[in-house]
Each structure stands twice: as structure tokens, then as C-alpha cells.
């Protein structure tokens, strides 16, 4: 029978904050909390204007904004503002990006389900294409 996994903050000495460059634009700090073949949990802090590349999650992604303001954008749409306290569900196969606002640091906690497929970088023009909300 499967068992729950407790990831103790005091016992997990493998946590490292990374500055990835291959799948992000701008200053980003990534703390991988847990990862296996089915799920990846991370805390990500974006400096102003920093963002992910376009990407898709095999099983979907949950994003919870912890601090600051930013943007979420599905392919073919305008970016929508997200703020601390918002929870976003990107269904399986949704190609999207997310990142900080021009003037704000943003931290979010993410749960990606299944494999993540990374695509092209989000251009400055795509980043600036926003909804009024």
C-alpha cells in the first residue's frame, strides 16, 4: 500500500536555491522542494520582468502566488494579472508562461503534474501583451 511522504524542512538538507537560465528569462530563484516522475513541487521567486519560457505540463499545474504581483498567459491569449493569494490551475496540455510584473518581485509555489515540456522563450512583445484586468 502506498504511503504519504513527509518532506521535513529540518531534515531536508538537499534543498538548494538555483538560478536556472535555460527555461527562464531574467532573474529567477528556484527551490525544488520535491520531484519524482509524477509531480514536481517548487518555490520560485521572480525579479521584476522575469518569467518562464512557454511550457506545457502533461498532467497540469497548480500555481499559488505567495508574494507580489505578476502575470499568467495561455498561448494565443493576453496575459492576465495574478496577485498574492491567487491560485491558478493550468489544465493538462495548456501551453503557458508566468512571471513577475514590471515593478514587482513575485514568489509562487507550484505543483507540476507529469512531465514538463519546455518551448521557446517569451519575447518582450509577448510579455507586454496584457489584458486590462
Coordinates of N, CA and C in Angstrom, one line a residue:
X1 N 0.8 -1.2 0.0 CA 0.0 0.0 0.0 C 0.9 1.2 0.0
X2 N 0.6 2.2 -0.8 CA 1.4 3.5 -0.9 C 1.3 4.2 0.5
X3 N 2.3 5.0 0.8 CA 2.3 5.8 2.0 C 2.6 7.2 1.7
X4 N 2.0 8.1 2.5 CA 2.3 9.5 2.4 C 3.8 9.8 2.6
X5 N 4.2 10.9 2.0 CA 5.6 11.3 2.2 C 5.6 12.6 2.9
X6 N 6.4 12.7 4.0 CA 6.6 13.9 4.7 C 7.9 14.5 4.3
X7 N 7.9 15.7 3.9 CA 9.2 16.4 3.5 C 9.5 17.4 4.6
X8 N 10.3 16.9 5.6 CA 10.6 17.8 6.7 C 11.6 18.9 6.3
X9 N 11.3 20.1 6.7 CA 12.2 21.2 6.3 C 13.5 21.1 7.1
X10 N 13.5 20.5 8.3 CA 14.7 20.4 9.1 C 15.6 19.3 8.7
X11 N 15.0 18.2 8.1 CA 15.7 17.1 7.7 C 16.2 17.1 6.2
X12 N 15.6 18.0 5.4 CA 15.9 18.1 4.0 C 17.1 19.0 3.7
X13 N 18.3 18.5 3.8 CA 19.5 19.3 3.6 C 19.8 19.4 2.1
X14 N 19.0 18.7 1.3 CA 19.3 18.8 -0.2 C 18.7 19.9 -0.9
X15 N 17.9 20.7 -0.2 CA 17.2 21.9 -0.8 C 18.3 22.9 -1.1
X16 N 18.3 23.3 -2.4 CA 19.2 24.3 -2.9 C 18.4 25.3 -3.7
X17 N 18.8 26.6 -3.6 CA 18.2 27.6 -4.4 C 19.1 27.7 -5.6
X18 N 18.5 27.6 -6.8 CA 19.2 27.6 -8.1 C 18.8 28.8 -8.9
X19 N 19.7 29.3 -9.8 CA 19.3 30.3 -10.7 C 19.3 29.8 -12.1
X20 N 18.2 29.1 -12.5 CA 18.2 28.5 -13.8 C 18.2 29.5 -14.9
X21 N 18.8 29.2 -16.1 CA 18.8 30.1 -17.2 C 18.2 29.5 -18.4
X22 N 18.1 28.2 -18.6 CA 17.7 27.6 -19.8 C 16.2 27.6 -20.1
X23 N 15.4 27.9 -19.0 CA 13.9 27.8 -19.2 C 13.3 29.1 -18.6
X24 N 14.1 30.1 -18.3 CA 13.6 31.3 -17.7 C 14.3 32.5 -18.4
X25 N 13.6 33.7 -18.4 CA 14.2 34.9 -18.8 C 14.2 35.8 -17.6
X26 N 15.4 36.4 -17.3 CA 15.6 37.3 -16.2 C 16.0 36.6 -14.9
X27 N 16.0 37.3 -13.8 CA 16.5 36.8 -12.5 C 15.4 36.0 -11.9
X28 N 15.7 34.7 -11.7 CA 14.8 33.7 -11.1 C 15.5 32.9 -10.1
X29 N 14.9 32.6 -8.9 CA 15.5 31.8 -7.9 C 14.5 30.6 -7.7
X30 N 15.0 29.4 -7.9 CA 14.2 28.2 -7.9 C 14.6 27.3 -6.8
X31 N 13.7 26.9 -5.9 CA 13.9 26.0 -4.9 C 13.0 24.7 -5.1
X32 N 13.7 23.7 -5.6 CA 12.9 22.4 -5.8 C 12.7 21.8 -4.4
X33 N 11.4 21.6 -4.1 CA 11.0 21.0 -2.8 C 10.9 19.5 -2.9
X34 N 10.4 19.0 -4.0 CA 10.2 17.6 -4.2 C 10.0 17.3 -5.7
X35 N 10.6 16.2 -6.1 CA 10.3 15.8 -7.5 C 10.4 14.3 -7.6
X36 N 9.5 13.8 -8.4 CA 9.5 12.4 -8.9 C 8.9 12.3 -10.3
X37 N 8.6 11.1 -10.8 CA 8.1 11.0 -12.2 C 6.7 11.6 -12.3
X38 N 6.0 11.7 -11.2 CA 4.6 12.1 -11.2 C 4.3 13.6 -10.9
X39 N 5.2 14.2 -10.1 CA 5.0 15.5 -9.7 C 6.3 16.2 -9.3
X40 N 6.3 17.5 -9.5 CA 7.4 18.4 -9.1 C 6.8 19.5 -8.3
X41 N 7.4 19.8 -7.1 CA 6.9 20.9 -6.2 C 8.1 21.8 -6.0
X42 N 7.8 23.1 -6.2 CA 8.9 24.1 -6.1 C 8.4 25.5 -5.6
X43 N 9.3 26.2 -5.1 CA 9.0 27.7 -4.8 C 9.9 28.4 -5.7
X44 N 9.3 29.4 -6.4 CA 10.0 30.2 -7.4 C 9.8 31.7 -7.1
X45 N 11.0 32.4 -7.1 CA 10.9 33.8 -6.9 C 11.4 34.5 -8.2
X46 N 10.6 35.4 -8.8 CA 11.0 36.1 -10.0 C 11.3 37.6 -9.6
X47 N 12.4 38.1 -10.2 CA 12.7 39.5 -10.1 C 11.8 40.2 -11.1
X48 N 11.7 41.6 -11.0 CA 10.8 42.3 -12.0 C 11.1 41.9 -13.4
X49 N 10.0 41.7 -14.2 CA 10.1 41.3 -15.6 C 10.5 39.9 -15.9
X50 N 11.0 39.1 -14.9 CA 11.4 37.8 -15.1 C 10.2 36.9 -15.3
X51 N 10.5 35.8 -16.1 CA 9.3 34.9 -16.5 C 9.9 33.6 -16.9
X52 N 8.9 32.6 -17.0 CA 9.3 31.3 -17.5 C 9.3 31.4 -19.0
X53 N 9.8 30.4 -19.7 CA 9.6 30.2 -21.1 C 8.2 29.6 -21.3
X54 N 7.7 29.6 -22.5 CA 6.4 28.9 -22.8 C 6.7 27.4 -22.3
X55 N 5.7 26.8 -21.7 CA 5.8 25.4 -21.3 C 4.4 24.8 -21.2
X56 N 4.4 23.4 -21.2 CA 3.2 22.6 -21.0 C 3.5 21.5 -20.0
X57 N 2.5 21.2 -19.2 CA 2.6 20.2 -18.2 C 1.7 19.0 -18.6
X58 N 2.2 17.8 -18.6 CA 1.5 16.6 -19.1 C 0.2 16.4 -18.3
X59 N 0.3 16.7 -16.9 CA -0.9 16.5 -16.1 C -1.5 17.8 -15.5
X60 N -1.0 18.9 -16.0 CA -1.5 20.2 -15.5 C -0.5 20.8 -14.4
X61 N -0.9 22.0 -14.0 CA 0.0 22.7 -13.0 C -0.9 23.6 -12.1
X62 N -0.6 23.5 -10.8 CA -1.2 24.4 -9.8 C -0.2 25.4 -9.4
X63 N -0.6 26.7 -9.4 CA 0.3 27.8 -9.0 C -0.4 28.6 -7.9
X64 N 0.3 28.8 -6.8 CA -0.2 29.7 -5.7 C 0.7 30.8 -5.5
X65 N 0.2 32.0 -5.8 CA 1.0 33.2 -5.6 C 1.1 33.6 -4.1
X66 N 2.4 33.6 -3.6 CA 2.6 33.9 -2.2 C 2.9 35.3 -1.9
X67 N 3.6 36.0 -2.9 CA 4.0 37.4 -2.7 C 4.1 38.1 -4.0
X68 N 3.7 39.4 -4.0 CA 3.9 40.2 -5.2 C 2.8 40.1 -6.2
X69 N 3.1 40.6 -7.4 CA 2.2 40.6 -8.5 C 2.9 40.1 -9.7
X70 N 2.1 39.5 -10.6 CA 2.7 39.0 -11.9 C 1.7 38.8 -12.9
X71 N 2.0 37.8 -13.8 CA 1.2 37.6 -15.0 C 1.2 36.1 -15.3
X72 N 0.0 35.6 -15.8 CA -0.1 34.2 -16.3 C -0.7 34.4 -17.7
X73 N -0.1 33.7 -18.7 CA -0.6 33.8 -20.1 C -0.7 32.5 -20.7
X74 N -1.9 32.1 -21.3 CA -2.0 30.9 -22.1 C -1.8 31.3 -23.6
X75 N -1.2 30.4 -24.3 CA -0.8 30.6 -25.7 C -2.0 31.1 -26.5
X76 N -1.8 32.2 -27.2 CA -2.9 32.8 -28.1 C -3.7 33.8 -27.3
X77 N -3.5 34.0 -26.1 CA -4.3 34.9 -25.3 C -3.4 36.1 -24.7
X78 N -4.1 37.1 -24.2 CA -3.3 38.1 -23.5 C -3.0 37.7 -22.0
X79 N -1.9 38.2 -21.5 CA -1.5 37.8 -20.1 C -2.6 38.4 -19.2
X80 N -2.8 37.7 -18.1 CA -3.8 38.1 -17.0 C -3.0 38.3 -15.7
X81 N -3.4 39.4 -15.0 CA -2.7 39.7 -13.8 C -3.0 38.7 -12.7
X82 N -1.9 38.3 -11.9 CA -2.1 37.5 -10.7 C -1.5 38.2 -9.5
X83 N -2.1 38.0 -8.4 CA -1.6 38.7 -7.1 C -1.5 37.7 -6.0
X84 N -0.8 38.1 -4.9 CA -0.7 37.3 -3.7 C -2.0 36.7 -3.3
X85 N -2.1 35.4 -3.1 CA -3.3 34.8 -2.7 C -4.0 34.1 -3.8
X86 N -3.8 34.5 -5.1 CA -4.4 33.8 -6.2 C -3.9 32.4 -6.3
X87 N -4.8 31.5 -6.8 CA -4.4 30.1 -7.1 C -4.9 29.9 -8.6
X88 N -4.0 29.4 -9.4 CA -4.2 29.2 -10.8 C -4.1 27.7 -11.1
X89 N -5.0 27.2 -11.9 CA -5.0 25.8 -12.4 C -4.8 25.9 -13.9
X90 N -3.7 25.4 -14.4 CA -3.4 25.2 -15.8 C -3.7 23.8 -16.2
X91 N -4.8 23.5 -16.9 CA -5.1 22.1 -17.2 C -4.0 21.4 -18.0
X92 N -4.0 20.1 -18.0 CA -3.1 19.3 -18.8 C -3.1 19.8 -20.2
X93 N -1.8 20.0 -20.8 CA -1.7 20.4 -22.1 C -1.8 21.9 -22.4
X94 N -2.1 22.7 -21.4 CA -2.2 24.1 -21.6 C -0.8 24.7 -21.7
X95 N -0.5 25.3 -22.9 CA 0.8 26.0 -23.1 C 0.7 27.4 -22.5
X96 N 1.6 27.7 -21.6 CA 1.5 29.0 -20.9 C 2.9 29.4 -20.4
X97 N 2.9 30.7 -19.9 CA 4.1 31.2 -19.1 C 3.5 32.0 -17.9
X98 N 4.4 32.2 -17.0 CA 4.1 33.0 -15.8 C 5.3 33.7 -15.3
X99 N 5.1 34.9 -14.7 CA 6.3 35.6 -14.2 C 5.9 36.9 -13.5
X100 N 6.9 37.7 -13.1 CA 6.6 38.9 -12.3 C 6.2 40.0 -13.1
X101 N 5.6 41.0 -12.5 CA 5.2 42.3 -13.1 C 6.5 43.1 -13.3
X102 N 6.4 44.2 -14.1 CA 7.5 45.1 -14.4 C 8.2 45.6 -13.1
X103 N 7.4 45.9 -12.1 CA 7.9 46.6 -10.9 C 7.8 45.8 -9.6
X104 N 7.6 44.5 -9.7 CA 7.3 43.7 -8.5 C 8.1 42.4 -8.5
X105 N 8.7 42.0 -7.4 CA 9.2 40.7 -7.2 C 8.0 39.8 -6.9
X106 N 7.9 38.6 -7.5 CA 6.8 37.7 -7.2 C 7.3 36.3 -6.8
X107 N 6.8 35.8 -5.8 CA 7.1 34.4 -5.4 C 5.8 33.6 -5.5
X108 N 6.0 32.4 -6.1 CA 4.8 31.4 -6.1 C 5.3 30.0 -5.8
X109 N 4.4 29.2 -5.3 CA 4.6 27.8 -5.1 C 3.9 27.1 -6.2
X110 N 4.6 26.1 -6.8 CA 4.0 25.4 -8.0 C 4.0 23.9 -7.7
X111 N 3.0 23.2 -8.3 CA 3.0 21.8 -8.4 C 2.7 21.4 -9.8
X112 N 3.7 20.8 -10.5 CA 3.6 20.4 -11.8 C 3.3 18.9 -11.8
X113 N 2.3 18.5 -12.6 CA 2.0 17.0 -12.7 C 2.5 16.4 -14.0
X114 N 3.2 15.3 -13.9 CA 3.8 14.7 -15.0 C 4.9 15.5 -15.6
X115 N 5.3 15.1 -16.8 CA 6.5 15.7 -17.4 C 6.1 17.2 -17.9
X116 N 7.2 18.0 -17.8 CA 7.1 19.4 -18.3 C 7.8 19.5 -19.7
X117 N 7.1 20.0 -20.7 CA 7.7 20.2 -22.0 C 8.0 21.7 -22.1
X118 N 9.3 22.1 -22.3 CA 9.7 23.5 -22.4 C 9.7 23.9 -23.9
X119 N 9.3 25.1 -24.1 CA 9.2 25.6 -25.5 C 10.1 26.9 -25.6
X120 N 9.8 27.8 -26.5 CA 10.6 29.0 -26.8 C 10.5 30.0 -25.6
X121 N 11.4 30.9 -25.6 CA 11.4 32.0 -24.6 C 10.2 32.9 -25.0
X122 N 9.6 33.5 -24.0 CA 8.6 34.5 -24.1 C 9.3 35.8 -24.6
X123 N 8.9 36.4 -25.7 CA 9.5 37.6 -26.2 C 9.1 38.8 -25.4
X124 N 9.8 39.9 -25.5 CA 9.3 41.1 -24.8 C 8.0 41.5 -25.2
X125 N 7.7 41.4 -26.5 CA 6.4 41.8 -27.1 C 5.3 40.9 -26.5
X126 N 5.5 39.6 -26.4 CA 4.6 38.7 -25.8 C 4.3 39.0 -24.3
X127 N 5.4 39.3 -23.6 CA 5.3 39.7 -22.2 C 4.5 40.9 -22.0
X128 N 4.6 41.9 -22.9 CA 3.8 43.2 -22.8 C 2.4 43.1 -23.3
X129 N 2.0 41.9 -23.9 CA 0.6 41.8 -24.4 C -0.3 41.3 -23.3
X130 N -1.0 42.3 -22.7 CA -1.7 42.0 -21.4 C -3.2 42.4 -21.5
X131 N -4.0 41.8 -20.7 CA -5.4 42.2 -20.6 C -5.5 43.4 -19.7
X132 N -6.6 44.1 -19.7 CA -6.8 45.2 -18.9 C -7.0 44.9 -17.4
X133 N -7.3 43.6 -17.2 CA -7.6 43.2 -15.8 C -6.4 43.0 -15.0

